[in-house]
Coordinates of C-alpha atoms in Angstrom, one line a residue:
X101 CA -14.6 -19.7 34.8
X102 CA -13.6 -16.8 37.2
X103 CA -10.6 -18.6 38.5
X104 CA -9.3 -19.3 35.0
X105 CA -9.9 -15.7 33.9
X106 CA -8.3 -14.4 37.8
X107 CA -5.0 -16.8 36.5
X108 CA -5.2 -15.1 33.1
X109 CA -5.1 -11.2 34.3
X110 CA -3.1 -12.0 37.3
X111 CA -2.9 -8.9 39.0
X112 CA 0.7 -9.1 40.0
X113 CA 1.8 -9.4 36.3
X114 CA 0.0 -6.7 35.1
X115 CA 1.5 -4.5 38.0
X116 CA 4.8 -5.7 37.5
X117 CA 4.1 -4.5 33.6
X118 CA 3.1 -1.0 34.7
X119 CA 6.2 -0.8 37.3
X120 CA 8.5 -1.6 34.2
X121 CA 7.0 0.8 31.9
X122 CA 7.6 3.6 34.7
X123 CA 11.0 2.5 35.3
X124 CA 12.1 2.2 31.6
X125 CA 10.1 4.8 29.8
X126 CA 9.1 2.5 27.6
X127 CA 6.3 3.8 25.5
X128 CA 3.6 1.2 24.4
X129 CA 0.9 2.1 22.0
X130 CA -2.3 0.1 21.6
X131 CA -3.9 -0.1 17.9
X132 CA -6.4 -2.6 16.2
X133 CA -5.8 -5.4 18.5
X134 CA -2.3 -4.9 18.9
X135 CA 0.1 -3.2 21.7
X136 CA 3.2 -2.0 19.9
X137 CA 6.8 -0.8 20.9
X138 CA 9.1 1.4 18.8
X139 CA 8.5 1.4 15.3
X140 CA 11.0 2.9 15.3
X141 CA 12.1 3.5 19.0
X142 CA 12.9 6.7 19.9
X143 CA 16.7 5.9 20.4
X144 CA 16.9 4.1 16.5
X145 CA 19.5 5.8 14.6
X146 CA 19.6 3.6 11.7
X147 CA 17.4 3.2 8.3
X148 CA 13.9 1.7 8.5
X149 CA 14.5 -2.6 8.4
X150 CA 14.0 -4.4 5.1
X151 CA 12.7 -7.7 4.1
X152 CA 13.5 -10.8 6.4
X153 CA 14.2 -8.9 9.7
X154 CA 10.8 -9.7 11.3
X155 CA 10.2 -12.9 13.6
X156 CA 7.0 -14.5 14.6
X157 CA 6.9 -15.7 18.4
X158 CA 4.1 -17.9 19.5
X159 CA 3.0 -20.2 22.5
X160 CA 3.2 -17.3 24.6
X161 CA 1.5 -17.6 27.8
X162 CA -1.4 -15.3 28.5
X163 CA 0.1 -13.6 31.6
X164 CA 3.2 -13.0 30.1
X165 CA 3.9 -9.3 28.9
X166 CA 6.2 -6.7 27.2
X167 CA 8.0 -6.7 30.4
X168 CA 9.2 -9.8 29.8
X169 CA 9.5 -10.4 26.2
X170 CA 11.0 -7.2 25.1
X171 CA 14.3 -7.2 27.2
X172 CA 14.3 -10.9 26.0
X173 CA 14.3 -10.3 22.3
X174 CA 16.0 -6.6 22.6
X175 CA 19.3 -8.7 24.4
X176 CA 19.8 -10.4 21.1
X177 CA 19.9 -7.8 18.8
X178 CA 18.5 -3.8 18.1
X179 CA 14.5 -3.9 17.9
X180 CA 13.2 -1.6 15.5
X181 CA 9.4 -2.8 16.8
X182 CA 7.7 -5.2 19.0
X183 CA 3.8 -5.9 18.0
X184 CA 2.0 -8.0 21.0
X185 CA -1.6 -9.4 19.9
X186 CA -4.1 -8.5 22.3
X187 CA -7.7 -9.1 23.1
X188 CA -10.4 -6.4 24.5
X189 CA -10.4 -8.1 27.9
X190 CA -6.5 -7.4 28.5
X191 CA -5.2 -10.8 27.6
X192 CA -2.3 -11.4 25.0
X193 CA -3.4 -13.7 22.2
X194 CA -0.5 -16.1 22.7
X195 CA 1.8 -14.9 19.6
X196 CA 3.5 -11.5 19.0
X197 CA 6.4 -10.0 15.7
X198 CA 9.3 -8.6 16.5
X199 CA 11.3 -7.1 13.8
X200 CA 15.3 -6.5 14.1
X201 CA 17.7 -4.3 12.4
X202 CA 18.9 -6.8 10.2
X203 CA 18.2 -10.4 8.8
X204 CA 21.2 -11.6 10.7
X205 CA 19.6 -10.3 13.8
X206 CA 16.4 -11.8 13.0
X207 CA 18.1 -15.6 12.5
X208 CA 20.0 -14.5 15.9
X209 CA 16.8 -14.3 17.4
X210 CA 15.4 -17.7 16.3
X211 CA 18.5 -19.7 17.0
X212 CA 18.7 -18.1 20.6
X213 CA 15.0 -17.8 21.4
X214 CA 13.4 -21.2 20.3
X215 CA 12.0 -23.4 22.1
X216 CA 13.2 -21.0 25.2
X217 CA 11.8 -21.8 28.3
X218 CA 10.2 -19.2 30.6
X219 CA 9.6 -18.8 34.0
X220 CA 6.0 -20.4 33.6
X221 CA 7.6 -23.7 32.4
X222 CA 6.0 -22.7 28.7
X223 CA 8.4 -22.7 25.9
X224 CA 8.2 -20.2 23.2
X225 CA 8.2 -20.7 19.4
X226 CA 10.0 -18.2 17.4
X227 CA 10.4 -18.6 13.5
X228 CA 10.7 -16.6 10.6
X229 CA 7.9 -14.3 9.4
X230 CA 6.2 -14.5 6.1
X231 CA 5.6 -10.9 6.5
X232 CA 3.0 -11.1 3.4
X233 CA 2.9 -7.2 1.9
X234 CA 0.8 -7.6 -1.0
X235 CA -3.0 -7.5 -1.1
X236 CA -5.5 -8.5 -4.2
X237 CA -8.3 -6.6 -4.6
X238 CA -11.2 -7.9 -6.7
X239 CA -14.2 -6.6 -8.2
X240 CA -13.3 -3.3 -9.2
X241 CA -15.0 -1.6 -12.0
X242 CA -13.7 -2.6 -15.3
X243 CA -12.9 1.3 -15.9
X244 CA -9.9 1.6 -13.1
X245 CA -7.1 3.4 -13.5
X246 CA -3.7 2.5 -11.9
X247 CA -2.9 6.2 -11.6
X248 CA -6.6 6.8 -9.8
X249 CA -6.7 3.5 -8.0
X250 CA -3.2 4.3 -6.6
X251 CA -4.3 7.8 -5.4
X252 CA -7.1 6.0 -3.3
X253 CA -5.3 3.7 -1.7
X254 CA -3.2 6.1 -0.6
X255 CA -5.7 8.5 0.9
X256 CA -7.0 5.1 2.8
X257 CA -4.1 3.3 3.9
X258 CA -0.3 3.9 4.5
X259 CA 3.1 2.3 3.6
X260 CA 1.4 1.4 -0.5
X261 CA 5.1 0.8 -2.6
X262 CA 3.3 0.2 -6.1
X263 CA 0.0 -1.5 -7.7
X264 CA -1.0 -3.3 -10.6
X265 CA -4.0 -4.2 -12.6
X266 CA -5.5 -7.0 -14.4
X267 CA -8.4 -8.5 -15.8
X268 CA -10.9 -9.9 -13.5
X269 CA -12.3 -13.7 -14.0
X270 CA -14.6 -14.2 -16.3
X271 CA -13.8 -10.5 -17.7
X272 CA -15.9 -9.7 -14.2
X273 CA -14.5 -6.2 -13.4
X274 CA -11.1 -5.7 -12.8
X275 CA -8.3 -6.9 -9.4
X276 CA -5.3 -5.4 -8.5
X277 CA -2.0 -6.3 -6.5
X278 CA -1.0 -3.7 -4.1
X279 CA 2.3 -4.1 -2.4
X280 CA 2.8 -2.0 0.7
X281 CA 6.1 -1.5 2.8
X282 CA 5.7 -3.9 5.7
X283 CA 3.2 -6.7 6.6
X284 CA 1.7 -4.6 9.6
X285 CA 1.0 -1.8 6.5
X286 CA -0.7 -4.2 5.0
X287 CA -2.1 -5.9 8.0
X288 CA -4.0 -2.6 8.8
X289 CA -4.8 -1.8 5.4
X290 CA -6.6 -5.4 5.4
X291 CA -8.9 -4.1 8.2
X292 CA -10.0 -0.4 6.8
X293 CA -9.9 -1.0 2.8
X294 CA -13.5 -3.1 2.3
X295 CA -15.2 -0.6 4.5
X296 CA -13.8 2.3 3.2
X297 CA -14.2 1.7 -0.3
X298 CA -18.1 0.8 0.6
X299 CA -18.2 3.9 2.2
X300 CA -17.3 6.2 -0.4
X301 CA -17.7 4.6 -3.7
X302 CA -20.4 2.1 -2.6
X303 CA -18.3 -0.9 -4.2
X304 CA -18.4 -4.1 -2.9
X305 CA -14.8 -5.2 -3.1
X306 CA -13.2 -8.2 -2.5
X307 CA -10.0 -8.3 -0.4
X308 CA -7.7 -11.5 0.4
X309 CA -3.6 -12.0 0.4
X310 CA -1.7 -12.2 -2.5
X311 CA 0.8 -14.9 -2.7
X312 CA 4.4 -13.4 -2.1
X313 CA 5.2 -14.2 -5.6
X314 CA 6.3 -11.0 -7.5
X315 CA 3.2 -9.5 -9.2
X316 CA 3.1 -9.5 -12.9
X317 CA 2.5 -5.5 -14.0
X318 CA 0.8 -4.4 -17.0
X319 CA 3.0 -5.1 -20.2
X320 CA 2.3 -5.4 -24.1
X321 CA 1.2 -8.6 -25.4
X322 CA 4.1 -10.5 -27.1
X323 CA 3.4 -11.0 -30.8
X324 CA 2.2 -14.2 -32.0
X325 CA 2.5 -16.4 -35.1
X326 CA -1.1 -16.2 -35.8
X327 CA -1.9 -12.0 -35.8
X328 CA -5.2 -11.4 -33.4
X329 CA -8.4 -9.9 -34.9
X330 CA -8.0 -6.4 -35.0
X331 CA -10.1 -4.5 -32.0
X332 CA -11.4 -1.3 -31.7
X333 CA -8.9 1.1 -30.2
X334 CA -8.7 2.6 -26.8
X335 CA -8.0 6.2 -25.6
X336 CA -8.9 8.8 -23.1
X337 CA -10.8 12.2 -24.2
X338 CA -7.7 13.9 -23.4
X339 CA -5.9 11.9 -26.0
X340 CA -8.1 12.6 -28.8
X341 CA -7.8 15.7 -30.8
X342 CA -11.2 15.1 -32.5
X343 CA -14.6 13.7 -31.3
X344 CA -14.8 9.6 -31.6
X345 CA -17.3 8.7 -34.2
X346 CA -19.4 6.8 -31.3
X347 CA -18.6 6.2 -27.9
X348 CA -19.0 2.6 -25.7
X349 CA -18.0 3.0 -21.8
X350 CA -18.3 1.2 -19.0
X351 CA -18.2 3.1 -15.9
X352 CA -19.0 3.7 -12.1
X353 CA -19.5 7.7 -12.3
X354 CA -19.0 7.8 -8.5
X355 CA -15.9 5.9 -8.2
X356 CA -14.2 8.8 -11.1
X357 CA -15.7 12.1 -9.5
X358 CA -14.8 10.6 -6.1
X359 CA -10.8 10.7 -6.8
X360 CA -11.1 13.4 -9.2
X361 CA -9.9 10.6 -12.2
X362 CA -9.1 11.1 -15.5
X363 CA -12.0 11.0 -18.2
X364 CA -13.8 7.6 -18.5
X365 CA -12.0 5.3 -20.8
X366 CA -13.9 5.3 -24.4
X367 CA -13.3 3.6 -27.6
X368 CA -14.3 4.3 -31.3
X369 CA -16.4 1.8 -33.1
X370 CA -15.8 2.0 -36.7
X371 CA -17.7 0.3 -39.3
X372 CA -15.3 -2.3 -40.3
X373 CA -11.8 -3.5 -38.6
X374 CA -10.0 -1.4 -42.0
X375 CA -11.5 2.0 -40.5
X376 CA -9.6 1.7 -37.4
X377 CA -7.1 5.1 -37.0
X378 CA -4.6 5.2 -34.7
X379 CA -4.1 8.8 -32.9
X380 CA -0.7 9.7 -32.2
X381 CA -0.1 10.3 -28.3
X382 CA 0.2 13.9 -27.0
X383 CA 2.8 15.1 -24.4
X384 CA 0.7 15.9 -21.2
X385 CA 3.2 18.3 -19.7
X386 CA 2.8 20.2 -23.1
X387 CA -0.8 19.5 -23.1
X388 CA -0.9 21.3 -19.6
X389 CA 1.0 24.2 -20.5
X390 CA -1.1 24.8 -23.2
X391 CA -4.1 25.0 -21.6
X392 CA -2.9 26.8 -18.7
X393 CA -1.9 29.4 -21.2
X394 CA -5.1 29.5 -23.1
X395 CA -6.9 30.4 -20.1
X396 CA -4.3 33.3 -18.7
X397 CA -3.4 30.9 -15.7
X398 CA 0.5 31.3 -16.8
X399 CA 3.4 28.7 -16.9
X400 CA 3.0 25.5 -14.7
X401 CA 6.0 25.2 -12.2
X402 CA 6.7 21.5 -11.2
X403 CA 8.2 20.5 -7.7
X404 CA 9.4 16.8 -8.0
X405 CA 10.9 14.7 -5.1
X406 CA 11.9 11.0 -5.4
X407 CA 11.0 9.1 -2.5
X408 CA 12.1 5.4 -3.3
X409 CA 11.9 2.3 -5.8
X410 CA 9.3 -0.4 -5.0
X411 CA 9.8 -3.8 -5.2
X412 CA 8.3 -4.0 -8.4
X413 CA 11.1 -1.9 -10.1
X414 CA 8.5 1.4 -10.2
X415 CA 10.2 4.9 -8.8
X416 CA 8.1 6.6 -6.9
X417 CA 7.8 10.5 -6.6
X418 CA 5.6 12.9 -4.6
X419 CA 4.9 16.0 -6.5
X420 CA 3.6 20.0 -6.1
X421 CA 2.8 21.5 -9.0
X422 CA 2.1 25.3 -8.7
X423 CA -0.3 27.1 -11.6
X424 CA 0.2 31.0 -11.1
X425 CA -3.3 31.7 -11.4
X426 CA -4.5 29.0 -9.1
X427 CA -4.1 29.6 -5.5
X428 CA -4.0 26.1 -4.4
X429 CA -1.0 23.8 -5.6
X430 CA -1.4 20.4 -6.6
X431 CA -0.2 17.4 -4.7
X432 CA 0.3 13.9 -4.7
X433 CA 2.5 10.4 -5.9
X434 CA 3.3 9.3 -9.2
X435 CA 5.4 6.1 -10.4
X436 CA 7.8 5.6 -13.4
X437 CA 9.9 2.9 -14.5
X438 CA 13.5 3.5 -14.7
X439 CA 15.2 5.5 -18.0
X440 CA 18.1 5.1 -19.5
X441 CA 19.4 8.7 -17.9
X442 CA 18.4 11.0 -14.8
X443 CA 17.1 13.1 -17.1
X444 CA 14.5 11.0 -18.9
X445 CA 13.5 9.8 -15.8
X446 CA 12.5 13.2 -14.3
X447 CA 10.8 13.8 -17.9
X448 CA 9.0 10.4 -17.5
X449 CA 7.9 11.6 -13.8
X450 CA 7.1 15.2 -15.2
X451 CA 4.9 14.2 -17.8
X452 CA 2.9 11.8 -15.5
X453 CA 2.5 14.4 -12.9
X454 CA 1.1 16.5 -15.9
X455 CA -1.3 13.9 -16.8
X456 CA -2.6 13.7 -13.3
X457 CA -3.1 17.2 -13.1
X458 CA -4.5 17.6 -16.4
X459 CA -7.2 15.1 -15.0
X460 CA -7.9 17.0 -11.6
X461 CA -8.5 20.1 -14.0
X462 CA -10.8 18.1 -16.2
X463 CA -13.0 17.2 -13.3
X464 CA -13.0 20.6 -11.6

C-alpha cells in the first residue's frame, strides 16, 4: 500500500508541477474537491463561453497534473477554464473538464485528443460534456412563490438564471426546477443547498439533477370541453382591497420571514360556488407610490438594469429603488417575459420590482 501511495504521489511529478507553475505564472485555485485554472484566465479577451463548449476528460493517470494537461488542451484552442478533480490526499481523481471559447474548439479537442497516449502509456478519453445545468428541488412549502425562491437561491448560490415552480407529487409540497449559467455553477449549488435550507429555514428539501429538457413554466391551463368545477380564487393580502370572508392558508412562517416574502397566499371560501367574486388586480407600482405618499416618504425612484436572457426565455433585470424618506435603497433581481416593445418590457420590470419592494415593506 505504501509503495502504491508513493507511486501515485510521485515527488518528481509534484516538483515538475511546482516548477511549471513558477515558470508560466499560471494560477490554480483549489475549491470544493477540484483544482481550477481560469474561469476566465487573466489573458482572456472574449465573452464567456455558451453551451457546447465543454469537454469531459477521463482515464487520466493519478500522477499526471496540470503541467502536462493544460498545455495539451490549450494547444487545440483558447481555454476559458480547466478543472481537475482532486482528492484530499493530493491525488487527482482521474477526470477533468476543459471549457473552450466555442463549440468548434471543443469539437477539435475531441477529434485531436481522444485516445491520445501520454508518456505513461495511458490513453485519454475525451468526449463532449453533458453540462447539466438544471437542479430539481423538492419538498418546498406549498406557499412558496417563484420570486421569493429566486431571491433565496441568489443568496445561497451563484449563476442562477431561472426558476420554475410546479406542484409536487400527490399534492405534497412544491418542487422547483432551477437553471444555472453553467454546469460548474449548478454543481457548486448542489453541494450547499440542502444544508443551507436546513440551517436557515429548518426545511428538509430534496435535490437532484434535472434532465436537460427545457423546464415547463407556469402557464394558465388550456380551456377544456368540459368546464372544471369552480375553485376558490387565490389572491394575496396586498392585492385585495377588502378583507376576505374567511381565510384558509398553509404556510411555513420561518420561510417567509427569512426571505422577507410577500404575505402568505390566502383565498376566500364562499358559501357556494356562485358567490365567488373576482377582484381586479392592482398595479404594484401605483400601489407602492400611494403607500409612500401616504406615509410621507416621497415618490420612489427606480434604477433598472437589464442583465441577460435566461435559457427559459425570461429577461433578467437587477434593480435599485430609492425611497427618499428611507436611508437604504432596495436592491434585488426580477424576471419578466419579453414584451411587444422596449417600453412595455421596462414597465413590466418596474411593476415586478414594485411588488418585491412592497413585500419588503409589508414584512419590515
